[in-house]
Amino acid sequence: MPRPQIVLPQFYYHDHFIEMTGFVTSVYGGMLGDAERAFLANFGRLDQWAQCLYVRMYNRKRTVFCVADLSYDEIGDIWGALDQLRDHGFIRQADK
């Protein structure tokens, strides 16, 4: 008998990341260092598309991406998301 197809909500990965960081902050917030607090604050300043793209990239195994590798239907403006991630220090252009 085949397994039933599981359909995940469109932004399940973003929702899970937000839930996880919220849990860590609420339970272990007093033990977070300056770098962790800065990361969470900067992440919170990104719009949802940039946050989603960061989580998508972070969950992949590679560390270098071509823009062509970053095609996600739910992220409407990949270039805008990339600009935000770069401007907030989450990504940088690879050295040539």
Coordinates of C-alpha atoms in Angstrom, one line a residue:
M1 CA 0.0 0.0 0.0
P2 CA 1.6 3.4 -1.0
R3 CA 2.2 6.0 1.6
P4 CA -0.1 9.0 1.5
Q5 CA 1.4 12.1 0.0
I6 CA 2.1 14.6 2.7
V7 CA 1.5 18.2 1.6
L8 CA 3.4 20.7 3.7
P9 CA 2.3 24.3 4.0
Q10 CA 4.1 26.7 1.6
F11 CA 6.2 28.4 4.3
Y12 CA 6.6 25.4 6.6
Y13 CA 10.4 25.7 6.8
H14 CA 10.2 29.5 7.6
D15 CA 7.6 28.9 10.3
H16 CA 9.7 26.1 11.8
F17 CA 12.8 28.3 11.9
I18 CA 10.9 31.2 13.5
E19 CA 9.4 28.7 16.1
M20 CA 12.8 27.2 16.8
T21 CA 14.6 30.6 17.3
G22 CA 11.7 31.8 19.4
F23 CA 12.0 28.7 21.6
V24 CA 15.7 29.1 22.0
T25 CA 15.3 32.8 22.8
S26 CA 12.6 32.2 25.4
V27 CA 14.4 29.3 27.1
Y28 CA 18.0 30.2 26.7
G29 CA 17.9 33.9 25.9
G30 CA 20.0 34.7 29.0
M31 CA 22.8 32.5 27.7
L32 CA 22.9 34.0 24.2
G33 CA 26.0 36.0 23.3
D34 CA 26.2 39.3 21.5
A35 CA 26.7 37.5 18.2
E36 CA 23.6 35.4 18.6
R37 CA 21.5 38.3 19.7
A38 CA 22.8 40.4 16.7
F39 CA 22.0 37.5 14.3
L40 CA 18.4 37.3 15.6
A41 CA 17.9 41.0 15.5
N42 CA 19.3 41.3 11.9
F43 CA 17.2 38.3 10.8
G44 CA 14.1 40.0 12.2
R45 CA 14.8 43.1 10.1
L46 CA 14.6 41.1 6.8
D47 CA 11.4 40.9 4.9
Q48 CA 9.8 37.5 4.7
W49 CA 11.2 36.7 1.2
A50 CA 14.8 37.4 2.4
Q51 CA 14.2 35.3 5.6
C52 CA 12.8 32.5 3.5
L53 CA 15.7 32.6 1.1
Y54 CA 18.2 32.6 4.0
V55 CA 16.5 29.5 5.6
R56 CA 16.4 27.7 2.2
M57 CA 20.1 28.4 1.6
Y58 CA 21.1 27.5 5.1
N59 CA 19.4 24.2 4.9
R60 CA 21.2 23.1 1.8
K61 CA 24.5 21.3 1.9
R62 CA 26.5 23.7 -0.3
T63 CA 28.1 27.0 0.7
V64 CA 28.3 28.6 -2.8
F65 CA 25.2 29.2 -4.9
C66 CA 24.4 30.4 -8.4
V67 CA 21.3 32.5 -8.7
A68 CA 19.9 29.8 -11.0
D69 CA 20.0 27.4 -8.1
L70 CA 17.7 29.6 -6.1
S71 CA 14.4 29.2 -7.8
Y72 CA 11.6 28.9 -5.3
D73 CA 8.0 29.6 -6.3
E74 CA 7.0 31.1 -3.0
I75 CA 9.8 33.7 -3.1
G76 CA 8.6 36.4 -5.4
D77 CA 11.7 38.6 -5.6
I78 CA 14.9 36.5 -5.5
W79 CA 17.1 39.5 -6.4
G80 CA 15.6 41.7 -3.8
A81 CA 16.0 39.0 -1.2
L82 CA 19.6 38.5 -2.2
D83 CA 20.2 42.3 -1.9
Q84 CA 18.8 42.3 1.6
L85 CA 20.8 39.3 2.7
R86 CA 24.0 40.9 1.3
D87 CA 23.2 44.3 2.8
H88 CA 22.6 42.8 6.3
G89 CA 25.7 40.6 6.2
F90 CA 24.1 37.2 5.8
I91 CA 25.8 36.5 2.4
R92 CA 28.6 37.8 0.3
Q93 CA 29.7 37.5 -3.3
A94 CA 32.2 34.7 -3.8
D95 CA 35.7 35.8 -4.5
K96 CA 36.7 35.3 -8.1

